[in-house]
mmCIF file of C-alpha atoms in Angstrom:
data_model
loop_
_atom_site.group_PDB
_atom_site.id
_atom_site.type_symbol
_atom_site.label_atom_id
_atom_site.label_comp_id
_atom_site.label_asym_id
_atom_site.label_seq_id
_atom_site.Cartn_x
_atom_site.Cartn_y
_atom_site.Cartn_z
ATOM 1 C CA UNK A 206 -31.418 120.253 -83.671
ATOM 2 C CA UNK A 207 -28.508 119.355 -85.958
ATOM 3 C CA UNK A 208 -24.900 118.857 -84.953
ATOM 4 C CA UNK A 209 -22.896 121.956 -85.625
ATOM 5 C CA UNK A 210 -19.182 122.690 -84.695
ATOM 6 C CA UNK A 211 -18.810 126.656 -84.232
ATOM 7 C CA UNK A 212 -14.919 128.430 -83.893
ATOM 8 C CA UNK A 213 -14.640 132.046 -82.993
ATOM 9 C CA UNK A 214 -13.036 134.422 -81.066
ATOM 10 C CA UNK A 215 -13.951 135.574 -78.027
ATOM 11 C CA UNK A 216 -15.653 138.380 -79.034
ATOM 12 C CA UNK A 217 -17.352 136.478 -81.968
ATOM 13 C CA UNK A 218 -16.245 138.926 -83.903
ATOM 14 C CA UNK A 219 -15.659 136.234 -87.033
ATOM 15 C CA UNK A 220 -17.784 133.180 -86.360
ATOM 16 C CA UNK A 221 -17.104 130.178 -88.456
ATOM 17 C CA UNK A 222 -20.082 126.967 -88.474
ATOM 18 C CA UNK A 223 -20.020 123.382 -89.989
ATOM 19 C CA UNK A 224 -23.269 122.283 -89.980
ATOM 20 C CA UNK A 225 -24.697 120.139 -93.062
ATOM 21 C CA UNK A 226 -23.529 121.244 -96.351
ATOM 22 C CA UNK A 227 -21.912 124.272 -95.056
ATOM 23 C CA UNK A 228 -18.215 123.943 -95.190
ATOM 24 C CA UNK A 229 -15.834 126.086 -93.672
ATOM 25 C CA UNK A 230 -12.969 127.829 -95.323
ATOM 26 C CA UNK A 231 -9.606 126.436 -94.947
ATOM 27 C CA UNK A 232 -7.764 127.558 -93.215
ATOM 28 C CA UNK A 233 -9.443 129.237 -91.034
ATOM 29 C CA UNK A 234 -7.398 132.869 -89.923
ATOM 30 C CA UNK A 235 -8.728 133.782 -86.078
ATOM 31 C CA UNK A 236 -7.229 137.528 -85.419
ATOM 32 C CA UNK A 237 -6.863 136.940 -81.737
ATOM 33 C CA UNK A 238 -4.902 135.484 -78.961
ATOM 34 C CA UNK A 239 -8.240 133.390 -77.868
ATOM 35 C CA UNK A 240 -9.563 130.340 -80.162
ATOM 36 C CA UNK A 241 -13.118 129.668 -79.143
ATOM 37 C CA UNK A 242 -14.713 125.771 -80.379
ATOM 38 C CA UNK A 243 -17.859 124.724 -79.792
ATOM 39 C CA UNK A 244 -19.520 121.713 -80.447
ATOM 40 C CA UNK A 245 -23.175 121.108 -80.469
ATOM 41 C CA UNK A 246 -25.186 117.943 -80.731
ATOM 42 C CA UNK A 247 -28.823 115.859 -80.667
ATOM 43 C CA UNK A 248 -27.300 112.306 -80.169
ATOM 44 C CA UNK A 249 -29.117 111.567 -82.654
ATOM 45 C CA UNK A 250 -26.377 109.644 -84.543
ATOM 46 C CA UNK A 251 -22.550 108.330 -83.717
ATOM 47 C CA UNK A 252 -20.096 110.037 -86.281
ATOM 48 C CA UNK A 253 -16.125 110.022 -86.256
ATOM 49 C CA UNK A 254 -15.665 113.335 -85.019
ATOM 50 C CA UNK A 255 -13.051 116.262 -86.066
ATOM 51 C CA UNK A 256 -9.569 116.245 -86.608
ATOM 52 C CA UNK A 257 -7.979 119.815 -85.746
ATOM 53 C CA UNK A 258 -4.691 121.309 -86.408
ATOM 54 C CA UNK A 259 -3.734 124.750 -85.408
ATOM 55 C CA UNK A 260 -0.652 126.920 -85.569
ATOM 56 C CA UNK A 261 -0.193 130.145 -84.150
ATOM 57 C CA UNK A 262 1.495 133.581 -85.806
ATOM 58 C CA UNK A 263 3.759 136.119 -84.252
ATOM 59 C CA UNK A 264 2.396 139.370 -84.190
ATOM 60 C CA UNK A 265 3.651 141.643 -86.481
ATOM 61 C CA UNK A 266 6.240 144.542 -86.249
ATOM 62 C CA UNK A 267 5.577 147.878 -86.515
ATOM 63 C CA UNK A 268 8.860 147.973 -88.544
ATOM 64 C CA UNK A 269 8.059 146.536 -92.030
ATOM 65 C CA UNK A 270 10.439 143.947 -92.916
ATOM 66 C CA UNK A 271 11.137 142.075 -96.096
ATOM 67 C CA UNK A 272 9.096 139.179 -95.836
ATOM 68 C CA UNK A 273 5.570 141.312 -95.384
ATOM 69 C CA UNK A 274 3.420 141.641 -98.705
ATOM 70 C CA UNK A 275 1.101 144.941 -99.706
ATOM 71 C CA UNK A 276 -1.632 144.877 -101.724
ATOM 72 C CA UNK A 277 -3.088 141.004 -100.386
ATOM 73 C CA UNK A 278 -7.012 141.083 -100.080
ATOM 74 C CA UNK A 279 -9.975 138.761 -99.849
ATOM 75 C CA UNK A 280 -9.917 136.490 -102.916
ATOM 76 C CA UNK A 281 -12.047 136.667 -106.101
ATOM 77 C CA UNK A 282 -13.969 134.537 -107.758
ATOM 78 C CA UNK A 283 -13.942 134.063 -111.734
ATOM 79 C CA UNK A 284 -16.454 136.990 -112.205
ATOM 80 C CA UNK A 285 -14.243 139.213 -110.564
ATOM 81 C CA UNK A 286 -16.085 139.291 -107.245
ATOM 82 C CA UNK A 287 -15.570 137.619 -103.924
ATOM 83 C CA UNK A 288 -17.510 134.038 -103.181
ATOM 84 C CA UNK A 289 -20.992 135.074 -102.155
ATOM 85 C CA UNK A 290 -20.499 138.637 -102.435
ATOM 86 C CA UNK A 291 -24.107 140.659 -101.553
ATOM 87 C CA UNK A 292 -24.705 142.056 -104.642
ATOM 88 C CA UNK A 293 -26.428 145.465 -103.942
ATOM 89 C CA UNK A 294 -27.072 148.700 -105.589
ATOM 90 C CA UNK A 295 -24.261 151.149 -104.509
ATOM 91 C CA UNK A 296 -23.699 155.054 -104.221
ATOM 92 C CA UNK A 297 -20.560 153.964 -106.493
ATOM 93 C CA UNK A 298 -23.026 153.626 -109.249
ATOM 94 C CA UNK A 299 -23.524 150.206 -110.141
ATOM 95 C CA UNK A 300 -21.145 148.672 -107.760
ATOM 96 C CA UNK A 301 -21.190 145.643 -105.044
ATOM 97 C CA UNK A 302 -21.143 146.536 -101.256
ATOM 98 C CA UNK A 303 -17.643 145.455 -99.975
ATOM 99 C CA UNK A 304 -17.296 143.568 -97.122
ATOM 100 C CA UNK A 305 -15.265 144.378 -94.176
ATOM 101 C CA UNK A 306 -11.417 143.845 -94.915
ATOM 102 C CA UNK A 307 -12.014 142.774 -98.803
ATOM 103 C CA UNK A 308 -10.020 146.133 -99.102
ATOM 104 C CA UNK A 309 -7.828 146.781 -96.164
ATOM 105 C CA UNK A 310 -5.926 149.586 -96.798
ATOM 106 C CA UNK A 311 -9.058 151.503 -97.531
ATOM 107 C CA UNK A 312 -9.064 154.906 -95.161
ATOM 108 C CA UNK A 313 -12.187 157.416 -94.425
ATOM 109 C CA UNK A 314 -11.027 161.138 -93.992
ATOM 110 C CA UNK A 315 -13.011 162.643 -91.584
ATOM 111 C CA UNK A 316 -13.541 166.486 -90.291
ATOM 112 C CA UNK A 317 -15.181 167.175 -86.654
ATOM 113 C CA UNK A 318 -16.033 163.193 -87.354
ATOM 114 C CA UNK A 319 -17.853 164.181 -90.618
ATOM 115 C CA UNK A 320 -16.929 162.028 -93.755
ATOM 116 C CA UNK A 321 -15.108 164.107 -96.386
ATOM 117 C CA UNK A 322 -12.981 161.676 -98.433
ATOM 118 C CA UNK A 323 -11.383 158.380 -99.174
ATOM 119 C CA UNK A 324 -7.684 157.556 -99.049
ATOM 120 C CA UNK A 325 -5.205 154.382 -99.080
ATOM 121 C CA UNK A 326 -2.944 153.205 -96.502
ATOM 122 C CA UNK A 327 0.653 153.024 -98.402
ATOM 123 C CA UNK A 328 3.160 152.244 -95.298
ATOM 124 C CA UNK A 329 2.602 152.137 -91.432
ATOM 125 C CA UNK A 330 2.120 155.754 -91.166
ATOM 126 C CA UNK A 331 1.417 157.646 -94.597
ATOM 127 C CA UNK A 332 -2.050 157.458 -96.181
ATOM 128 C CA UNK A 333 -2.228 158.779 -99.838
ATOM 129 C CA UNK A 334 -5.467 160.648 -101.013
ATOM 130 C CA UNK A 335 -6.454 163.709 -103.441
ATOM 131 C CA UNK A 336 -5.494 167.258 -102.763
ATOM 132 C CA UNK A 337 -8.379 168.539 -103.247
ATOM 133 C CA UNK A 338 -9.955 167.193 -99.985
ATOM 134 C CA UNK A 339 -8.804 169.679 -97.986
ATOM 135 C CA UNK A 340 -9.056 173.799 -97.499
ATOM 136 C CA UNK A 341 -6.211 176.162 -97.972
ATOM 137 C CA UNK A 342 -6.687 177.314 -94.118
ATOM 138 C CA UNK A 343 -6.738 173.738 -92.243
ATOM 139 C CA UNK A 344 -6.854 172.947 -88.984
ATOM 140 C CA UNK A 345 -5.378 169.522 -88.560
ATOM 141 C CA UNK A 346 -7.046 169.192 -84.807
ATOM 142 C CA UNK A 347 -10.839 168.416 -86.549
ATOM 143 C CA UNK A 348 -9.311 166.355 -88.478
ATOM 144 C CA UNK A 349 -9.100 162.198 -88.071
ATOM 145 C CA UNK A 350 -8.522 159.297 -90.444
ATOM 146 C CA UNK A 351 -10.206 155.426 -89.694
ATOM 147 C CA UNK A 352 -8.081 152.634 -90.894
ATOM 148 C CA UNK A 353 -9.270 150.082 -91.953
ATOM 149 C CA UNK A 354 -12.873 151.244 -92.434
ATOM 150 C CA UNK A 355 -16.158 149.545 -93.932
ATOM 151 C CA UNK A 356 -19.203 151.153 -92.111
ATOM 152 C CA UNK A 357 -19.017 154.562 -91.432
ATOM 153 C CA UNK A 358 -21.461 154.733 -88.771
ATOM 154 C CA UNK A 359 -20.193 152.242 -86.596
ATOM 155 C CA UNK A 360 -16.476 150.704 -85.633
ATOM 156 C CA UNK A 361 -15.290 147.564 -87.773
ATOM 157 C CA UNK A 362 -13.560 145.260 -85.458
ATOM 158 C CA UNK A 363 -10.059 145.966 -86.951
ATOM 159 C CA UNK A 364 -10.428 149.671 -87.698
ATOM 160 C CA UNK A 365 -8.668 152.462 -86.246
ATOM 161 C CA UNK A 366 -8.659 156.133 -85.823
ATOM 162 C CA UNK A 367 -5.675 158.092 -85.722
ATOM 163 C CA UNK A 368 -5.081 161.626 -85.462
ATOM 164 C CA UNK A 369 -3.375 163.432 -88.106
ATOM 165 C CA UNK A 370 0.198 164.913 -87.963
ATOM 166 C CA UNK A 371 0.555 166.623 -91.696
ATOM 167 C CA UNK A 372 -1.438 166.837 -94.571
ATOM 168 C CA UNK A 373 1.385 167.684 -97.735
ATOM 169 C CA UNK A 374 -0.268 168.516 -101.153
ATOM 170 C CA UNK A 375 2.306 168.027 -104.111
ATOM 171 C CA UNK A 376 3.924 170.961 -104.829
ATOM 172 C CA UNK A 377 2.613 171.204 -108.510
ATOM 173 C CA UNK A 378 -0.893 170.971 -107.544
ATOM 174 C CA UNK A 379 -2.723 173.661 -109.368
ATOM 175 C CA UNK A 380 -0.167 175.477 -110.521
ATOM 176 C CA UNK A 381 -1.484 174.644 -114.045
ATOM 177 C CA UNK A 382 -4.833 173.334 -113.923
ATOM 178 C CA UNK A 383 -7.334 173.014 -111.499
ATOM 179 C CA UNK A 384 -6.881 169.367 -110.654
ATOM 180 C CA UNK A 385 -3.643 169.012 -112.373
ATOM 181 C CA UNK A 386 -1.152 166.877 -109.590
ATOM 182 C CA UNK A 387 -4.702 166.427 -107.398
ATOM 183 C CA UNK A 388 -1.946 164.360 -104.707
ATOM 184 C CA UNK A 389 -1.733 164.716 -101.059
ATOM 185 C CA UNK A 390 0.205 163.108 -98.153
ATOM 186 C CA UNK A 391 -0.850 162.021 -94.966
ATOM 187 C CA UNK A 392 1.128 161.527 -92.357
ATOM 188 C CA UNK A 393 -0.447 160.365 -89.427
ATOM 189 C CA UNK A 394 0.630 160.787 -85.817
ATOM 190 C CA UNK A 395 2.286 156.874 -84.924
ATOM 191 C CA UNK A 396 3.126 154.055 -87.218
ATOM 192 C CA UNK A 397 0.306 151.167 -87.548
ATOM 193 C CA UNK A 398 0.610 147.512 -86.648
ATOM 194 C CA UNK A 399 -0.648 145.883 -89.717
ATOM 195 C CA UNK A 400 -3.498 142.573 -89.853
ATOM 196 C CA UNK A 401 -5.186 140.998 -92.260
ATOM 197 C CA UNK A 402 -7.894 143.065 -92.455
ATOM 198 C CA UNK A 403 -5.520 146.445 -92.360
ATOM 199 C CA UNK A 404 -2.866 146.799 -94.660
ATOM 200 C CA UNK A 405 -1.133 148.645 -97.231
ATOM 201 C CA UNK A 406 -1.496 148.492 -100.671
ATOM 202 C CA UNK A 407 1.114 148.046 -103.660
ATOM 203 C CA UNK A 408 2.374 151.255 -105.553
ATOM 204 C CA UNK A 409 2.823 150.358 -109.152
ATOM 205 C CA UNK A 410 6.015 151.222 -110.292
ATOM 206 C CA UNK A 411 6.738 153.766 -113.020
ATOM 207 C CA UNK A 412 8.195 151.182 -115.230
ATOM 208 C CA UNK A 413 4.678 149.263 -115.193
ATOM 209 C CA UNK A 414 2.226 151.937 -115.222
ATOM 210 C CA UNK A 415 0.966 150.191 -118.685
ATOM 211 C CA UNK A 416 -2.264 149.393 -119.466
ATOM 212 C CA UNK A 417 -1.347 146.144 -120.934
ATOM 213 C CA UNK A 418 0.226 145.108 -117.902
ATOM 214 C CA UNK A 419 -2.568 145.332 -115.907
ATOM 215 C CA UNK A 420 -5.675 142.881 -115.178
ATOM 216 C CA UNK A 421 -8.930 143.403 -113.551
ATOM 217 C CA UNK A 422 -9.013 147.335 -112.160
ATOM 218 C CA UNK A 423 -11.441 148.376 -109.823
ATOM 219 C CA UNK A 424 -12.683 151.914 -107.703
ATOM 220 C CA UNK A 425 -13.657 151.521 -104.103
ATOM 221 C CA UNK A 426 -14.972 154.575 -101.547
ATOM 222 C CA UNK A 427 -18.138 155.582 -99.695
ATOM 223 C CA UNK A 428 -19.316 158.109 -102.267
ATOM 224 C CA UNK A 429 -22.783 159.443 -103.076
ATOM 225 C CA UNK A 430 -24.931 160.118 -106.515
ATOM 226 C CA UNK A 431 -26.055 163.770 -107.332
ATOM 227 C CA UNK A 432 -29.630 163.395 -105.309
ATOM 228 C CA UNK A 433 -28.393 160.627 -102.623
ATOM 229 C CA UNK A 434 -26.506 160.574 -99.197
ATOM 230 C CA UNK A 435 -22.955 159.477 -98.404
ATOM 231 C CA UNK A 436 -23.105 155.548 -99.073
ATOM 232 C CA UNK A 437 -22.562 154.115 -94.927
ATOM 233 C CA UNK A 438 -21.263 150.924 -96.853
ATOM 234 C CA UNK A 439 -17.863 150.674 -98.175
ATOM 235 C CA UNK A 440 -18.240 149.688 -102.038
ATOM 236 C CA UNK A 441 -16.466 148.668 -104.819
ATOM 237 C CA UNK A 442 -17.101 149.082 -109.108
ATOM 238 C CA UNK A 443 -14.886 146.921 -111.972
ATOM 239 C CA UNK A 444 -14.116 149.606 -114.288
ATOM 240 C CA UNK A 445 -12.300 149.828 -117.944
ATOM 241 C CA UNK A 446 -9.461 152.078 -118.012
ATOM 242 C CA UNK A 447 -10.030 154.527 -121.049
ATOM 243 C CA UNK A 448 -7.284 156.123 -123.655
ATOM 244 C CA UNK A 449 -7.227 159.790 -122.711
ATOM 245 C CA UNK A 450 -7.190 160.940 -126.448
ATOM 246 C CA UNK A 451 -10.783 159.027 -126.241
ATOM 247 C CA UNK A 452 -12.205 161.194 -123.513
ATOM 248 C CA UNK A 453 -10.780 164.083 -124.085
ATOM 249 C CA UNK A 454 -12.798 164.020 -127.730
ATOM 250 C CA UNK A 455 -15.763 163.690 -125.532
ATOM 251 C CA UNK A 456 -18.527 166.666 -125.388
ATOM 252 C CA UNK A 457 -17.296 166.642 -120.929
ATOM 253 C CA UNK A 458 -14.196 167.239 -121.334
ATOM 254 C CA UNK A 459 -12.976 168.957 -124.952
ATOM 255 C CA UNK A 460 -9.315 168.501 -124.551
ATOM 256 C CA UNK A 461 -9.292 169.881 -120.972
ATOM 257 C CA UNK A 462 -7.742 166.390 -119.724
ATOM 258 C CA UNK A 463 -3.680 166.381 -119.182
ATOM 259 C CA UNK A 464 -1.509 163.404 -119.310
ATOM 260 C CA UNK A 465 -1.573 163.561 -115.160
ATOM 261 C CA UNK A 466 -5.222 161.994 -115.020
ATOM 262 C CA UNK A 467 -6.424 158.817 -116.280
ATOM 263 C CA UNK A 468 -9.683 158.324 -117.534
ATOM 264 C CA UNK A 469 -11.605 155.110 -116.314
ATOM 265 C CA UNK A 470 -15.430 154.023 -116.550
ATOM 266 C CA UNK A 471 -18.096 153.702 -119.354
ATOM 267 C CA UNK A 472 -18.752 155.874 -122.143
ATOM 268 C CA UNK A 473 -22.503 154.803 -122.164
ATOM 269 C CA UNK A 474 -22.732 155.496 -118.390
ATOM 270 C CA UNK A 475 -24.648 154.313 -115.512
ATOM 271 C CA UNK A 476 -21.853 152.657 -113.782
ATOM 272 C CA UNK A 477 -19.074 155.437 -112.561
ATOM 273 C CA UNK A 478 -17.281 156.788 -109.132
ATOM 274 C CA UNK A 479 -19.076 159.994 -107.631
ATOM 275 C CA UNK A 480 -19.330 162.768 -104.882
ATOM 276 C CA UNK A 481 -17.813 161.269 -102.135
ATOM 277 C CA UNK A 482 -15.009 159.347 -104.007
ATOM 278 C CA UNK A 483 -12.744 161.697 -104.133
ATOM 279 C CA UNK A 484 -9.897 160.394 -102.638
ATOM 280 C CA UNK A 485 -10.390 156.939 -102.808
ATOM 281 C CA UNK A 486 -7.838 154.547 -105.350
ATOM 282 C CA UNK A 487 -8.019 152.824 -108.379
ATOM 283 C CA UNK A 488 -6.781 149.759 -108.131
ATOM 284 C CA UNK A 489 -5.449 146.856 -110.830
ATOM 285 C CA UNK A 490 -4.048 143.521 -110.510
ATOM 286 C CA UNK A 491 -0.860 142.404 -112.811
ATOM 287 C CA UNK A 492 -1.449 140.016 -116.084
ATOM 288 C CA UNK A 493 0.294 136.992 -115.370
ATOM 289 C CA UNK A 494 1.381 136.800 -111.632
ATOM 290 C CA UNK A 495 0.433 134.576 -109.313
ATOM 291 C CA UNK A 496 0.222 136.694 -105.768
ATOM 292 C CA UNK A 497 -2.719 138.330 -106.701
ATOM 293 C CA UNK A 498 -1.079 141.714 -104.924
ATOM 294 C CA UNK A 499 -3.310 144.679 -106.093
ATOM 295 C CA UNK A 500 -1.913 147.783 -107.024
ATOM 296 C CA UNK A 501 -2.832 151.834 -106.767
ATOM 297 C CA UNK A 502 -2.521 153.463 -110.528
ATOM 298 C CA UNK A 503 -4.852 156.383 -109.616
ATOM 299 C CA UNK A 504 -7.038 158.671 -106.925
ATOM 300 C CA UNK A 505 -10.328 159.418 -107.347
ATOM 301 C CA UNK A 506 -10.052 163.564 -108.963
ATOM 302 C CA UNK A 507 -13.454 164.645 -110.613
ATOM 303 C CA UNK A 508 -15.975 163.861 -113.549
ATOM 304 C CA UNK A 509 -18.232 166.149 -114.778
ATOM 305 C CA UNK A 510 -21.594 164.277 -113.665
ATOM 306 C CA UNK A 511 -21.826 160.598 -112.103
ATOM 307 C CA UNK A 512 -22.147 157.853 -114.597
ATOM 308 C CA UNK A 513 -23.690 160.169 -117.324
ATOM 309 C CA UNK A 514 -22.936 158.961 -120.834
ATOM 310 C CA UNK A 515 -19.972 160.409 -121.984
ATOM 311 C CA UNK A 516 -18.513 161.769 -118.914
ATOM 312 C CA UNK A 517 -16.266 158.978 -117.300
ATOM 313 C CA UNK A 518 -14.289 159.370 -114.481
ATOM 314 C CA UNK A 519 -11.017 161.203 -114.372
ATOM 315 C CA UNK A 520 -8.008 159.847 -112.029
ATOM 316 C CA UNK A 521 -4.779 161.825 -110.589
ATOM 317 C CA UNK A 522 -2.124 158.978 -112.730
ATOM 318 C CA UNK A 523 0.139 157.857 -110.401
ATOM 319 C CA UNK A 524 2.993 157.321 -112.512
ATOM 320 C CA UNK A 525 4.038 161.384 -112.187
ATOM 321 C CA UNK A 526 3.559 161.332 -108.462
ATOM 322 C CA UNK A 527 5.293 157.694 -107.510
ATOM 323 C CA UNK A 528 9.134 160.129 -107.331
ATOM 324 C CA UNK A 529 7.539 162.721 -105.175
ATOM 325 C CA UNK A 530 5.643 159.874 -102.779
ATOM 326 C CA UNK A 531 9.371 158.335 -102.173
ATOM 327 C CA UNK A 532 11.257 161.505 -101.656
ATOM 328 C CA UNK A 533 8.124 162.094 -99.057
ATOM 329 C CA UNK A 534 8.122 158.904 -97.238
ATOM 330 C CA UNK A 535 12.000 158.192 -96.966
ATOM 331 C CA UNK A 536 12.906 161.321 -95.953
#
């Protein structure tokens, strides 16, 4: 035996150890009104001990207020993904598994508990997500959203479901083309408290929405390939963002592509968003800033296959929905 100094909860729902070389993160964040340190020994050897300082956070408001931040997430590392990220083959083709609150304003959409689509938390009671989820004829009573979600087939320890109070599609959804304005609304029955692991992320404003502006952009959902299941893991993909004009040349598309989508992925293929997705945001960091907030540009629409070459993923652009959103959520 080793000595070891273990803090937790009293769940031990995070559990954080010092033994050896293994260092623990500082600081350490414990989600809970209970602090649990434990010390273990061999007395095999007479060290200095620990010196501990702690400080304790007011829960947060339900009421938003002007000091709280959207978009903060786990950090990166240099290649883009967090420290000792499992890297795993993913139903997002040729993505990482996610782990649970690296994206915390990811939602699943579920039907009589069924997964159907992804979504994004936006405010403390309006989750944002692709029209096309959901049949002319609903019935909002089968339908539930989990906040905060990583595993589908089990409950994260921050994650939440809520029942749904309206679903609103944006008005100029296919009144042109079929996924032309592929936004939707939801609105779900009580406001949220917010935690670190469950929060909202940044809306880019119009005046932004330029591709030089942004960094490092990234898809993230629960989404299958053509001849596998629903992924159970929540996972993410770095992906390019594309000029339209480029993909709409493409053999997929021929022109068919408006300036409401955005067009994200590979050109060669195998790496790519898929059935499943749908929903689900695409999400960029700012060049030069220093709060490393992240930022919705896009929902997850269509493609023609899943990381085929030449067929790239096509996003609903957020830049002609962002008025629409507002008018929505202020009103």
């Amino acid at each position: 035996m080793f000595d070891y100094l273990l803090i937790t909860d009293e769940y031990y729902t995070d559990v954080y150890t010092y033994c050896g070389q293994l260092k623990l993160p500082n600081p350490i964040e414990i989600n809970s009104s209970q602090v649990y340190i434990i010390f273990g020994t061999d007395d095999a050897n007479h060290g200095k001990g620990f010196l501990l300082h702690y400080e304790t956070i007011e829960k947060e408001s339900l009421k938003p207020n002007s000091f709280y931040s959207c978009g903060l997430a786990l950090q990166f590392n240099d290649d883009g993904f967090e420290c000792n990220d499992i890297q795993m083959e993913s139903r997002i083709i040729g993505g990482e598994i996610s782990r649970p609150g690296q994206w915390p304003w990811m939602v699943s959409v579920r039907e009589n508990d069924q997964f159907r689509c992804g979504a994004s938390l936006i405010s403390s009671q309006w989750l944002l997500t692709a029209a096309h989820c959901f049949p002319k004829n609903i019935n909002l009573d089968n339908w539930t959203v989990h906040i905060g979600d990583s595993y589908l087939d089990w409950t994260d320890s921050e994650e939440i479901l809520m029942n749904i109070s309206s679903i609103l599609t944006h008005p100029n959804y296919r009144l042109h083309k079929l996924y032309d304005y592929d936004y939707a609304l939801i609105k779900i029955v009580s406001p949220i408290q917010y935690t670190s692991k469950r929060r909202p992320i940044c809306i880019l404003d119009t005046t932004l929405m330029n591709t030089n502006e942004l960094d490092r952009c990234y898809v993230a959902g629960w989404g299958s390939s053509e001849d596998s299941p629903i992924s159970n893991e929540l996972r993410h993909l770095r992906i390019p963002l594309l000029n339209l004009t480029v993909c709409n040349q493409t053999e997929a598309y021929q022109g068919k592509l408006t300036e409401t989508m955005i067009c994200a992925g590979y050109i060669m293929g195998g790496k790519d968003s898929c059935q499943g997705d749908s929903g689900s945001p695409l999400m960029c960091q700012l060049h030069n800033t220093t709060d490393h907030a992240w930022y919705q540009i896009g929902i997850v629409s269509f493609g023609k296959s899943c990381a085929v070459p030449g067929t790239p993923g096509i996003y609903s652009n957020l830049t002609f929905a962002n008025n629409w959103i507002s008018s929505i959520i202020q009103s």
